PDB file of C-alpha atoms in Angstrom:
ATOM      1  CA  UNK A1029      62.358 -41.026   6.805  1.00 47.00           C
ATOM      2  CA  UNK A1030      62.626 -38.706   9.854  1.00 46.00           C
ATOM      3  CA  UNK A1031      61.426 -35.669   8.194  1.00 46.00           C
ATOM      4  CA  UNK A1032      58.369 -37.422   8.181  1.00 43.00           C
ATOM      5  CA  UNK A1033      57.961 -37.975  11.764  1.00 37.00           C
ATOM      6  CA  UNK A1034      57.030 -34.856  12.255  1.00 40.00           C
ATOM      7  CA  UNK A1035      54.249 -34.537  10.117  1.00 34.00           C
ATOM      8  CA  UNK A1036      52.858 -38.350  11.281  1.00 34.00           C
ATOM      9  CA  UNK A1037      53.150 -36.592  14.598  1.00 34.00           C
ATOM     10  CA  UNK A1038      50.906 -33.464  13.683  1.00 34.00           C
ATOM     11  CA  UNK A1039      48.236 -35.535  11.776  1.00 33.00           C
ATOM     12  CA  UNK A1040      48.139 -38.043  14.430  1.00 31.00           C
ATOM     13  CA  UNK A1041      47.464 -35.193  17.021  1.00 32.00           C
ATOM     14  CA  UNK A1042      44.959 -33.513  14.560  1.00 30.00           C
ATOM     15  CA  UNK A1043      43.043 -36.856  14.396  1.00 30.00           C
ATOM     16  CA  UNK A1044      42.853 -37.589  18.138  1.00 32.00           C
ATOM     17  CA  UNK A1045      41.509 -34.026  18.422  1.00 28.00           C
ATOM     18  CA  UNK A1046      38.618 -34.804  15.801  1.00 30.00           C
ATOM     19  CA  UNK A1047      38.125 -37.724  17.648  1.00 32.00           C
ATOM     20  CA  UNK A1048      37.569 -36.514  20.561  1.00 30.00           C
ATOM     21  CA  UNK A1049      35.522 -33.460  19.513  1.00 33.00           C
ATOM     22  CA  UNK A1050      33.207 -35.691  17.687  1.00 33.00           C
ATOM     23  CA  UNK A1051      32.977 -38.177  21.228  1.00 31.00           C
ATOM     24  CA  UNK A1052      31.278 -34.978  22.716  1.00 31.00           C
ATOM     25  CA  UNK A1053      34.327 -35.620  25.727  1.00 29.00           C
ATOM     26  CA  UNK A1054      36.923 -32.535  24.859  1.00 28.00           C
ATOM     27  CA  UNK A1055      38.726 -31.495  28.011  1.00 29.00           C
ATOM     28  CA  UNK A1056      37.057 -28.197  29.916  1.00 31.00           C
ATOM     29  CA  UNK A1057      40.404 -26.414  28.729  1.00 29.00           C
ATOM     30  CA  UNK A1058      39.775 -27.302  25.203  1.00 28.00           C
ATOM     31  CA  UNK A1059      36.502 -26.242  24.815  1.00 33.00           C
ATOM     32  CA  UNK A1060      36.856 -23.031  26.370  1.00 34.00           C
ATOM     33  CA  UNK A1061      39.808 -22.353  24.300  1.00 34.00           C
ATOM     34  CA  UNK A1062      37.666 -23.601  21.148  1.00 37.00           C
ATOM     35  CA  UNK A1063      34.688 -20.932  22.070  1.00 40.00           C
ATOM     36  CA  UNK A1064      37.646 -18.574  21.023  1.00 44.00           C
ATOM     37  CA  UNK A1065      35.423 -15.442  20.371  1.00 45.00           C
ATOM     38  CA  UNK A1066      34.902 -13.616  23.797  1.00 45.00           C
ATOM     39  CA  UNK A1067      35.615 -15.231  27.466  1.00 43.00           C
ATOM     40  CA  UNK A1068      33.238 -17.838  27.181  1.00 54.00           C
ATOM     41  CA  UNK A1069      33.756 -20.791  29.607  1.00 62.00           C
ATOM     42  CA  UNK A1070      31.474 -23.412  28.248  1.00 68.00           C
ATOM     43  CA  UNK A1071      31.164 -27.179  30.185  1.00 63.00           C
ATOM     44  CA  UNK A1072      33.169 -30.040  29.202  1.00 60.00           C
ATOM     45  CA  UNK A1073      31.155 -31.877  27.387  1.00 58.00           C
ATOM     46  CA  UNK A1074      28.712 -29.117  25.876  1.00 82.00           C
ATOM     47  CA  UNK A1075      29.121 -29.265  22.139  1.00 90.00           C
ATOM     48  CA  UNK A1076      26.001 -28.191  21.572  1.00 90.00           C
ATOM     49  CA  UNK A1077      26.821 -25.189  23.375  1.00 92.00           C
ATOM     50  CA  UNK A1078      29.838 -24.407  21.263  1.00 93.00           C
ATOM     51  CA  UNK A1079      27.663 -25.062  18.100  1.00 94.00           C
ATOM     52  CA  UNK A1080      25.444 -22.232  18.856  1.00 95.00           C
ATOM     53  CA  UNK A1081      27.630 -20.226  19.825  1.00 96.00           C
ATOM     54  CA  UNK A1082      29.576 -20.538  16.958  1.00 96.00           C
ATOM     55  CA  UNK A1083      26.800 -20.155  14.429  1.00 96.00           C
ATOM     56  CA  UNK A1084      25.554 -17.409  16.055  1.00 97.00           C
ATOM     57  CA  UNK A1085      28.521 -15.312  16.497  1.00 98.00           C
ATOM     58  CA  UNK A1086      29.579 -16.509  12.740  1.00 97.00           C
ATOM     59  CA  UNK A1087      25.861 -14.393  11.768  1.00 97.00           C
ATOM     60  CA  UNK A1088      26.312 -11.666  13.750  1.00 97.00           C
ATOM     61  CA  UNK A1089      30.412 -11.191  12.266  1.00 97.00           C
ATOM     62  CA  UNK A1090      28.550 -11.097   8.723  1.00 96.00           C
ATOM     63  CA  UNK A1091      26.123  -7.990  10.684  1.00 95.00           C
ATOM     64  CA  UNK A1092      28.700  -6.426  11.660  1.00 95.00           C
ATOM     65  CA  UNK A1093      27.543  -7.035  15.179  1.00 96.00           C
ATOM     66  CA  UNK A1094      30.216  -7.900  18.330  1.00 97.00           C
ATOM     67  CA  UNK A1095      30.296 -11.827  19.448  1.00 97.00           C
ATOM     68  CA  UNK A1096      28.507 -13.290  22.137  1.00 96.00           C
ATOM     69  CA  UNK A1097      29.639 -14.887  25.160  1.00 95.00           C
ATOM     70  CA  UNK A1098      28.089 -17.962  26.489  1.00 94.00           C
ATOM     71  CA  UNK A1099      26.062 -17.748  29.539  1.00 92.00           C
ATOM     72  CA  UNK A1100      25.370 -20.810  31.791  1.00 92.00           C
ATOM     73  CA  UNK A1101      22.800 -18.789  33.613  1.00 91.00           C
ATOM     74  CA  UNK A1102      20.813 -17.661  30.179  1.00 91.00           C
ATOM     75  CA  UNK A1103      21.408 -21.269  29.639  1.00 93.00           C
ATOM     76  CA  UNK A1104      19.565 -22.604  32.425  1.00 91.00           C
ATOM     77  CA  UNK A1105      16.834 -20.351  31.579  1.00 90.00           C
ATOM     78  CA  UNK A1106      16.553 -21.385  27.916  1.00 90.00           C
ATOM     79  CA  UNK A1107      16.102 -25.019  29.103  1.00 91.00           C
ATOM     80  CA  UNK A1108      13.361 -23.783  31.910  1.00 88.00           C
ATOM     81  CA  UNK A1109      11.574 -22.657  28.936  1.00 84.00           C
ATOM     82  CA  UNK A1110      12.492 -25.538  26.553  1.00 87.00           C
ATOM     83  CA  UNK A1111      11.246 -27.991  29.131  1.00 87.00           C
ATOM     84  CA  UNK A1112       8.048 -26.102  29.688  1.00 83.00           C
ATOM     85  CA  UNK A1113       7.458 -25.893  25.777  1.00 82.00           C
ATOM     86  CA  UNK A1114       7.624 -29.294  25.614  1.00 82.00           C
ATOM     87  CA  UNK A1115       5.360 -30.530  28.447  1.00 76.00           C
ATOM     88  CA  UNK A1116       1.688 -30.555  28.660  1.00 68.00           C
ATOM     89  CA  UNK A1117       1.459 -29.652  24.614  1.00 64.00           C
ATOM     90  CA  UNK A1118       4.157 -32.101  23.984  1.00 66.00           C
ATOM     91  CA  UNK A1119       5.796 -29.377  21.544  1.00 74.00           C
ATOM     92  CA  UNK A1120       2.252 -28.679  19.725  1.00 67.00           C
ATOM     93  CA  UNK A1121       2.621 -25.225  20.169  1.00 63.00           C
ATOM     94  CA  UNK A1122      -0.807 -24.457  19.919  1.00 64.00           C
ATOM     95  CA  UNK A1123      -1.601 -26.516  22.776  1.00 63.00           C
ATOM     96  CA  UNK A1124       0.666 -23.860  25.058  1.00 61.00           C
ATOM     97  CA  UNK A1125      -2.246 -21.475  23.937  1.00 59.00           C
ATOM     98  CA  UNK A1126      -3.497 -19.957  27.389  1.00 59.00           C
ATOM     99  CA  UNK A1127      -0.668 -21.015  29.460  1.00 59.00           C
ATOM    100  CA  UNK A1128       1.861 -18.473  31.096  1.00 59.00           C
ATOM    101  CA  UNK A1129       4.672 -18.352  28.995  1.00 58.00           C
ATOM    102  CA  UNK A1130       8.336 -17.758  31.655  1.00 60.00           C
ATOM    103  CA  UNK A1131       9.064 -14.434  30.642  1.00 59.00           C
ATOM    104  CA  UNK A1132      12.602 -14.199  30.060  1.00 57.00           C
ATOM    105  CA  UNK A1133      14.765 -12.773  32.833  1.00 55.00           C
ATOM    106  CA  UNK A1134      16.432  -9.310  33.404  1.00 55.00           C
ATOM    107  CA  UNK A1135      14.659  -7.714  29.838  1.00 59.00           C
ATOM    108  CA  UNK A1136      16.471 -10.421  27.648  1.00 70.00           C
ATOM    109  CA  UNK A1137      15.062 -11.705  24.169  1.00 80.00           C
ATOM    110  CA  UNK A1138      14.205 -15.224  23.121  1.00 81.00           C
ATOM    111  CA  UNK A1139      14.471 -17.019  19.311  1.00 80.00           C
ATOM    112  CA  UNK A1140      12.363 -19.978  19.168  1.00 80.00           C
ATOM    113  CA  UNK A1141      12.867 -23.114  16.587  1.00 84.00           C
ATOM    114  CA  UNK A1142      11.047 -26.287  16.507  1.00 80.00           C
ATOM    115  CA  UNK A1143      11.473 -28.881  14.019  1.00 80.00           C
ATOM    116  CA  UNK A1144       9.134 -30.736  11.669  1.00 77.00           C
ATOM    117  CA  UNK A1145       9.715 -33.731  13.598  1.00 71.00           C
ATOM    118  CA  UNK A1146      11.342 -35.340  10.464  1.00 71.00           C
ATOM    119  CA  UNK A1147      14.703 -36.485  12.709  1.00 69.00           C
ATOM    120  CA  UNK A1148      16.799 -34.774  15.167  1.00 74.00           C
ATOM    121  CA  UNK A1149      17.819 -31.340  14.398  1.00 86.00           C
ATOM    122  CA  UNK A1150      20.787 -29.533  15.233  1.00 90.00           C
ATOM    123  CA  UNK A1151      21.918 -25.776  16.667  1.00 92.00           C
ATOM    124  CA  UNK A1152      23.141 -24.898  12.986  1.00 94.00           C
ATOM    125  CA  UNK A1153      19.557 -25.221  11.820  1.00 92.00           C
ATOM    126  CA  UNK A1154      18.111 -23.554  13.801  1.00 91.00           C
ATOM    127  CA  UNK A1155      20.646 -21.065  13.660  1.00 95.00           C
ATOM    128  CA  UNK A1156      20.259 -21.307   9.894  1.00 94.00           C
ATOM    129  CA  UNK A1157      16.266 -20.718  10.158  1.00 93.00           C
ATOM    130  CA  UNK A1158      16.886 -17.379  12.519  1.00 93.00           C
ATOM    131  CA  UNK A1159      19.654 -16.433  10.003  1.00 95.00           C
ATOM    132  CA  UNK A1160      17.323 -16.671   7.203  1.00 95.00           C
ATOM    133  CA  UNK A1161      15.468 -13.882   7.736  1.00 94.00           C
ATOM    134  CA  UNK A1162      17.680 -11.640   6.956  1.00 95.00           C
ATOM    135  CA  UNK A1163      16.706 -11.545   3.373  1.00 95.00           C
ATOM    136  CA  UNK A1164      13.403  -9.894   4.733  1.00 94.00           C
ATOM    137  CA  UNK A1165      14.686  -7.757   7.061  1.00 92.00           C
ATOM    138  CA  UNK A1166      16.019  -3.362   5.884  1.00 88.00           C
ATOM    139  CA  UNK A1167      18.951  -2.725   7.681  1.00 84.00           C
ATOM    140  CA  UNK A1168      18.732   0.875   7.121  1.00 84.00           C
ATOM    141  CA  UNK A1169      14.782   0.938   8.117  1.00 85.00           C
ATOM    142  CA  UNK A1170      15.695  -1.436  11.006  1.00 83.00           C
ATOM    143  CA  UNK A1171      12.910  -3.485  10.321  1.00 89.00           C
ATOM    144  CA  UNK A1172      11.071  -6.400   8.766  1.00 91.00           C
ATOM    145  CA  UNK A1173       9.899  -6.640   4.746  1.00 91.00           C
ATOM    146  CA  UNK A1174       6.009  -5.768   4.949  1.00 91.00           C
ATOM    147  CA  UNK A1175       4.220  -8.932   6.380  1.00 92.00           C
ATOM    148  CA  UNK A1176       7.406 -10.855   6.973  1.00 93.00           C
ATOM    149  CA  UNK A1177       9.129 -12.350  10.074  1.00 90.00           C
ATOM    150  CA  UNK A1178      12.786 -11.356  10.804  1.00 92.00           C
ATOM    151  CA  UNK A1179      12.103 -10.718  14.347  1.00 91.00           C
ATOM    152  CA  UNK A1180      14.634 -14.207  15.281  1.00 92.00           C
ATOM    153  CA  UNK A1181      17.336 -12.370  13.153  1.00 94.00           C
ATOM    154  CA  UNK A1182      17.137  -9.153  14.785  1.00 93.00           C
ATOM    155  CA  UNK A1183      17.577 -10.497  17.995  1.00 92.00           C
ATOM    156  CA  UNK A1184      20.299 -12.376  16.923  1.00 94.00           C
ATOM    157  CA  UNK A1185      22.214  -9.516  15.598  1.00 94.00           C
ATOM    158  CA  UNK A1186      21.567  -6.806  18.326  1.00 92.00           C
ATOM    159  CA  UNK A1187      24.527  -5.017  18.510  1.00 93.00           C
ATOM    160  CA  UNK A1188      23.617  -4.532  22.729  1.00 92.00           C
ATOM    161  CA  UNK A1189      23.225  -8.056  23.498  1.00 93.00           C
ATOM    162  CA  UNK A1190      26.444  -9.657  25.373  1.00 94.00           C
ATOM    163  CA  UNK A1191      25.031 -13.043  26.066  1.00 94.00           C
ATOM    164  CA  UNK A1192      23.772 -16.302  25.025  1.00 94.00           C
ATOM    165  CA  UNK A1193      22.416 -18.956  25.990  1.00 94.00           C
ATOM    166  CA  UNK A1194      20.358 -22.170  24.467  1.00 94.00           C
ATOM    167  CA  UNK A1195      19.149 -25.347  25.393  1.00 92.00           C
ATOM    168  CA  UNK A1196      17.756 -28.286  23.467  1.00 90.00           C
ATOM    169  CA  UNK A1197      14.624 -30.304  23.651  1.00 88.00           C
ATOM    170  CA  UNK A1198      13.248 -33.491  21.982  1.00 85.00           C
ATOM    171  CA  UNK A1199       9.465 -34.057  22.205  1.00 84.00           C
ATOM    172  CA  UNK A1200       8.194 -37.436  22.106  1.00 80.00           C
ATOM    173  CA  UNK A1201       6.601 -36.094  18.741  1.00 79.00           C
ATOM    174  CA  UNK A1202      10.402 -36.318  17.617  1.00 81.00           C
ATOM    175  CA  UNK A1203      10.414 -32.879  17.367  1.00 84.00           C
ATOM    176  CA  UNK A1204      12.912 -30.867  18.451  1.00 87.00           C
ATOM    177  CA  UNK A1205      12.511 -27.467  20.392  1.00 86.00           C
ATOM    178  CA  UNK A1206      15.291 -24.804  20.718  1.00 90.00           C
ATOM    179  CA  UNK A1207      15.441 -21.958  22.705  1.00 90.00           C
ATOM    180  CA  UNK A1208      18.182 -19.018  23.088  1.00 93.00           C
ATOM    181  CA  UNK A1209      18.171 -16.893  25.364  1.00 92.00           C
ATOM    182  CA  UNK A1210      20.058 -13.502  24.769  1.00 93.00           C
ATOM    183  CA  UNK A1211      21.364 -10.859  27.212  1.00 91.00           C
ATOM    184  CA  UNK A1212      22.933  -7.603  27.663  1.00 88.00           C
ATOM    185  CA  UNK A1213      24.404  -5.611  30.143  1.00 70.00           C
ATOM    186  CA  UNK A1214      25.933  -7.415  33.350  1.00 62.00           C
ATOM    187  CA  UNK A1215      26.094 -10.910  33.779  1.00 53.00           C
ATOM    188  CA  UNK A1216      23.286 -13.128  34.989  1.00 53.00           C
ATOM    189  CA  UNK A1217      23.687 -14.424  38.226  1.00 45.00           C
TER     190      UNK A1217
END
């Protein structure tokens, strides 16, 4: 009976840990450990910050390409722009038409997503949209399939960027708009 202490123990632990991933409430330490792949310090509470990060350093691994760390400032940005997206137009991009678009900061690039408005949708599909592209883009040509869009999955595998950032925004449309923001070079102050 005591050899199975142990093992009660560990899944008990395991569980609490699921538990509170899933509660969005992991300790600071725990999700900064969790980012694993570069120094990344993300928030307490920011799982949706870990879940891009994640995905998108999972798609660039497959590239070949180094992982990203996450950048509060290129965060901050990506919700500037999120939040603008989704004023006046209320997400209808075509209703931004004619409107001064923030132009990203320091040179950085920026992958767009916004949803059909069929639910809430999360990083990984967005993530999974940008990543899609790859089937139309030449690796050796270093560019795009003749009248197709991979321009979301190049910038999400450049080998120079360093950082990333993304925010979130619902629309009262119920779509959702995502932004990431991605950096190289020295840190964003």
């Amino acid at each position: 009976m005591s050899s199975s202490l142990p093992c009660l123990a560990i899944a008990v632990a395991v569980l609490s840990l699921l538990a509170l991933a899933n509660s969005n409430h992991l300790p600071a330490a725990s999700v900064s450990a969790a980012a694993g792949r570069g120094r990344s310090a993300i928030p307490r509470g920011h799982i949706a910050a870990m879940k891009f990060l994640y995905a998108v350093n999972d798609v660039r691994q497959q590239a070949g390409a180094p992982a990203l760390e996450w950048s509060g400032a290129a965060a901050r940005l990506a919700k500037e722009r999120a939040t603008w997206l989704r004023g006046p137009g209320g997400c209808d991009l075509q209703a931004q038409k004619g409107r001064d678009v923030p132009a990203p900061a320091n040179g950085g690039a920026v992958t767009y997503f916004l949803s059909d408005g069929g639910g809430r949708a999360s990083p990984e599909d967005a993530v999974r949209v940008w990543a899609d592209e790859r089937r139309w883009h030449d690796a050796g040509a270093r560019a795009c399939a003749a009248g197709k869009q991979c321009g979301d999955y190049e910038i999400m595998v450049q080998p120079a960027s360093k950082q990333l950032g993304c925010a979130v925004a619902v629309c009262a449309s119920r779509k959702t708009i995502m932004v990431c923001e991605y950096y190289a070079g020295q840190a964003l102050i």
